[in-house]
GROMACS .gro file of C-alpha atoms in nm:
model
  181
    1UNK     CA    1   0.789   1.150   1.381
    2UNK     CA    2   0.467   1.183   1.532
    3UNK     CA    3   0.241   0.869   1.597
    4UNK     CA    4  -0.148   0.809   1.490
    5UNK     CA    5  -0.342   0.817   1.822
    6UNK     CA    6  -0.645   0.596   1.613
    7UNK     CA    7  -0.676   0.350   1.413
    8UNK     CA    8  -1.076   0.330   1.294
    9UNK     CA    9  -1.151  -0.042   1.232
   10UNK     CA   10  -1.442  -0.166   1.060
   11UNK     CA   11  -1.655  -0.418   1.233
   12UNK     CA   12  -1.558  -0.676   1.021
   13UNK     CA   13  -1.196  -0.694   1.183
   14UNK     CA   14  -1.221  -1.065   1.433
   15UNK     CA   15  -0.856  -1.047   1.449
   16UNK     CA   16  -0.830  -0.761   1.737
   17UNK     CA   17  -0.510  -0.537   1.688
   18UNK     CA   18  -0.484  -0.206   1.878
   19UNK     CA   19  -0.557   0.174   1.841
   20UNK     CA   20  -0.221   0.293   1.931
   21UNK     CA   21   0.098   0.279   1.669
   22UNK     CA   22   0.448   0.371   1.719
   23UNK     CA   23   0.585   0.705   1.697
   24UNK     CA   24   0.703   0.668   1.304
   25UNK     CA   25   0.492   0.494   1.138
   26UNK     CA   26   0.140   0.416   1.020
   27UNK     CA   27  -0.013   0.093   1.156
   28UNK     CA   28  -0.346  -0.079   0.958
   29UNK     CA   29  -0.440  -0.416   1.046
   30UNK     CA   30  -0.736  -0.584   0.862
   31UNK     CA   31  -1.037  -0.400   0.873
   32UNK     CA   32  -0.879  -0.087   0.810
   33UNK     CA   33  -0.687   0.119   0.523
   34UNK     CA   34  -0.411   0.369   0.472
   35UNK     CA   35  -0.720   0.621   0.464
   36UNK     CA   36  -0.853   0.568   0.811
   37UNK     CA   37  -0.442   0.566   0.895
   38UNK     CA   38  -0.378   0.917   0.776
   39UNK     CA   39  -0.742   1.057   0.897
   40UNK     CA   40  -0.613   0.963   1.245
   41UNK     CA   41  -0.281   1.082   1.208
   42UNK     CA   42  -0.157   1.409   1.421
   43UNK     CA   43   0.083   1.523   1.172
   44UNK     CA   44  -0.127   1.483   0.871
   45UNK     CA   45  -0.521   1.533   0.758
   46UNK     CA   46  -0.687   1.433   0.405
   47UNK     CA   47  -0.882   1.637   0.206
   48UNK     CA   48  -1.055   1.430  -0.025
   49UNK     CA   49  -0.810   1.184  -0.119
   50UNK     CA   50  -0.506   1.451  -0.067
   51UNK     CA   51  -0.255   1.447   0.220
   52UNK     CA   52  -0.188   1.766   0.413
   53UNK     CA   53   0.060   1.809   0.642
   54UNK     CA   54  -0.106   2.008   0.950
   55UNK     CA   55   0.214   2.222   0.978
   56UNK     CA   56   0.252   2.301   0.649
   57UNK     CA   57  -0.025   2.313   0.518
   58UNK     CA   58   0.111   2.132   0.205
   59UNK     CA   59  -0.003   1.876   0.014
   60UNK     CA   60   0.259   1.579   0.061
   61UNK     CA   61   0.090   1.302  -0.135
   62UNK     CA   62  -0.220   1.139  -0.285
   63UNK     CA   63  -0.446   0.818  -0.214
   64UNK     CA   64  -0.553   0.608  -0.482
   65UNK     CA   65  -0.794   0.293  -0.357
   66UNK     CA   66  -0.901   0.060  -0.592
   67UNK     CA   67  -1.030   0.206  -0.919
   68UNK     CA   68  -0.963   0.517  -0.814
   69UNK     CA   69  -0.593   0.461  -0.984
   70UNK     CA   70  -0.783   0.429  -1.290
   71UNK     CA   71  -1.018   0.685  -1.273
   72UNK     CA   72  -0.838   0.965  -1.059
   73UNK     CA   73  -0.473   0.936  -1.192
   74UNK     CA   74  -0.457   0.726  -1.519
   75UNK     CA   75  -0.761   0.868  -1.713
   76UNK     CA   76  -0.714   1.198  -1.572
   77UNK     CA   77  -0.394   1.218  -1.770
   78UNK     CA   78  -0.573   1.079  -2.049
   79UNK     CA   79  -0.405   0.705  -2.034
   80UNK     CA   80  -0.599   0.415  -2.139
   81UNK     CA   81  -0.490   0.128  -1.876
   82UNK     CA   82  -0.634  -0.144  -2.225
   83UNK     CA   83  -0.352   0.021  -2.430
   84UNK     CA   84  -0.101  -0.071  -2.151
   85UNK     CA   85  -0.202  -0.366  -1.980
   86UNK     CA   86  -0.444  -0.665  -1.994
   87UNK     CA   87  -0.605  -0.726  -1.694
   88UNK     CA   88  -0.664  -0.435  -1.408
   89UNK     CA   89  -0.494  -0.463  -1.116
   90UNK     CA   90  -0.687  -0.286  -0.786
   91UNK     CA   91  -0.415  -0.186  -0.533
   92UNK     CA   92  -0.563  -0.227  -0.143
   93UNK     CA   93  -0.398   0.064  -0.115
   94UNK     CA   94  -0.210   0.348  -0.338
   95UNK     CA   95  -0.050   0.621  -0.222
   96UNK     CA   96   0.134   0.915  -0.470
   97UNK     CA   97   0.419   1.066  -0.240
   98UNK     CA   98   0.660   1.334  -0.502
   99UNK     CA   99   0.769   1.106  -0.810
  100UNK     CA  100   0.686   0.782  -0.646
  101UNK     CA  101   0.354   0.528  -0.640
  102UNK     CA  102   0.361   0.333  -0.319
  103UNK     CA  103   0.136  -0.019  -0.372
  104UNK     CA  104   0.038  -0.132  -0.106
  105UNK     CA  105  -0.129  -0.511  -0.066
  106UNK     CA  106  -0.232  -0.627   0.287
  107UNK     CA  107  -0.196  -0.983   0.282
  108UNK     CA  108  -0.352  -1.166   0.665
  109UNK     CA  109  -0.362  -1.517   0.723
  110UNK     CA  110  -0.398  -1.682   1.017
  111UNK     CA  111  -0.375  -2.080   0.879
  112UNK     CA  112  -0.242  -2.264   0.550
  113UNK     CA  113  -0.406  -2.160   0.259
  114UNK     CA  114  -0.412  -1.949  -0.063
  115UNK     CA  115  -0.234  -1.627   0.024
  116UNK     CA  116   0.125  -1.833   0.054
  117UNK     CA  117   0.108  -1.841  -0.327
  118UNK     CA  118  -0.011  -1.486  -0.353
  119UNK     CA  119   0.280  -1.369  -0.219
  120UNK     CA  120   0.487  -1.465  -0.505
  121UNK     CA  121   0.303  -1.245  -0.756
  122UNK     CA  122   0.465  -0.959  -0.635
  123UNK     CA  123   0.715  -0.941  -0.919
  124UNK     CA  124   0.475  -0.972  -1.189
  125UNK     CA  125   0.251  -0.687  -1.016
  126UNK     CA  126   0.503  -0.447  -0.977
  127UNK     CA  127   0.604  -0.448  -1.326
  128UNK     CA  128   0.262  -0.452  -1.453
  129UNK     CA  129   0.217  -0.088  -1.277
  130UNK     CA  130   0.594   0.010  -1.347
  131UNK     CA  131   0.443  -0.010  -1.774
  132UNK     CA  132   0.123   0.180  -1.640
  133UNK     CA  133   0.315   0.464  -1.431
  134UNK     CA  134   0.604   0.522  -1.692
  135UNK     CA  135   0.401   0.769  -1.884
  136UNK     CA  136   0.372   0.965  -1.615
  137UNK     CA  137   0.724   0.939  -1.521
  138UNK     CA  138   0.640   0.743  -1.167
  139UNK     CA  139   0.856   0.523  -1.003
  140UNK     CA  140   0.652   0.234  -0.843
  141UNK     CA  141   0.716   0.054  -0.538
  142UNK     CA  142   0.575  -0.224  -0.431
  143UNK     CA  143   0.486  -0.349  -0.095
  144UNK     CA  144   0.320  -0.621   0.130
  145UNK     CA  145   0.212  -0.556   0.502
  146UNK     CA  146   0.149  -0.904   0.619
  147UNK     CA  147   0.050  -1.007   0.909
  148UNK     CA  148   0.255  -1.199   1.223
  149UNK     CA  149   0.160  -1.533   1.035
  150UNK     CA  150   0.385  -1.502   0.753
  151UNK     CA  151   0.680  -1.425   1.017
  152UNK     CA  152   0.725  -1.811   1.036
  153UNK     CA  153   1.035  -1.989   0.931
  154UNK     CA  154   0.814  -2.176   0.721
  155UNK     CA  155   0.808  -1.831   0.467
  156UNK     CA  156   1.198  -1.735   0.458
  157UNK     CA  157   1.186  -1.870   0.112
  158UNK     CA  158   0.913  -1.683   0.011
  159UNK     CA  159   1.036  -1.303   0.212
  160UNK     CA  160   1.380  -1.375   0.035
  161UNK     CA  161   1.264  -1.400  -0.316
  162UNK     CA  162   0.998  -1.103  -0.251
  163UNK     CA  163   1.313  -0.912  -0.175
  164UNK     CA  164   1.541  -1.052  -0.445
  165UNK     CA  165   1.240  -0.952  -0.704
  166UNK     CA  166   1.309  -0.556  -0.587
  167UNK     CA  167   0.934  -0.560  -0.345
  168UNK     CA  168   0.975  -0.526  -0.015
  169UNK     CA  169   0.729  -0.667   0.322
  170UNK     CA  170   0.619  -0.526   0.624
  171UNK     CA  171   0.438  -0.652   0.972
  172UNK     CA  172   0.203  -0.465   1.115
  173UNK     CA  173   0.324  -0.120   0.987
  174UNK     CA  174   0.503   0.089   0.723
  175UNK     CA  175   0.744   0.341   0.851
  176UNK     CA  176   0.656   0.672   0.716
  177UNK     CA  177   1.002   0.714   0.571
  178UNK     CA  178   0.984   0.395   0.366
  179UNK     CA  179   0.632   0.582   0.210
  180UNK     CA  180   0.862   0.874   0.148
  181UNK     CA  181   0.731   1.090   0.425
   0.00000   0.00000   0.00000
């Protein structure tokens, strides 16, 4: 697999993290998005919010940030999220690789606080866009890319159960095979 040689940041990123990534995978800290990722990759380019493979010329996948899961896939195929679900959930990122919705929630802490109980919502989010994607016949899986903070022993407890639940976590990056590239 080929690597992405760039990783833009915006200037809001304190934390550092650098430019280069390993050869399979795509590497975001906070500050930056699965967007800038594939922008900078050498084996892919975006076209609006599709993914082209530069050999192929294919498309091999679609973002959807935010709202644009609601606006760009859902009511495009004419699918009410209300009728579905009560509350709208806005992925950090969303990526649409063959019959397969990757969410993707970036989750950085660098102290105690809040985002230790996020973490456990990961169940409950996955199935809430499992009942929005099964009208369109999408499988949904559900991810965390945390950063180095959670890798304490402190959070075993809290990676085993987000494993147990069927979600799965990542630091620093997210192998392009495990986003079905």
């Amino acid at each position: 697999m080929c690597a992405i040689n760039k990783i833009v940041t915006r200037s809001y990123n304190t934390v550092g993290g650098g430019a280069n990534t390993n050869l399979n995978g795509l590497e975001f800290e906070r500050g930056t998005d699965l967007r800038e990722a594939f922008a900078n990759h050498p084996q892919y380019k975006l076209s609006g919010d599709s993914i082209i493979d530069r050999t192929t010329q294919e498309v091999v996948g679609r973002l959807y940030e935010k709202n644009k899961l609601y606006k760009n896939l859902l009511e495009a195929n004419h699918i009410n999220y209300k009728n579905i679900i009560s509350k709208k959930l806005l992925p950090d990122d969303a990526l649409v690789v063959g019959n397969t919705l990757y969410i993707i929630e970036k989750k950085y802490q660098a102290g105690a606080g809040s985002v230790d109980e996020k973490l456990q919502t990961c169940h409950f989010k996955k199935r809430q866009y499992i009942k929005l994607m099964t009208s369109l016949g999408l499988e949904v899986q559900f991810y965390y890319l945390l950063s180095d903070w959670f890798n304490a022993p402190s959070y075993k407890d809290v990676l085993d159960y987000i494993e147990e639940v069927g979600c799965k976590y990542f630091f620093g990056k997210i192998p392009l095979e495990k986003l079905g590239l």
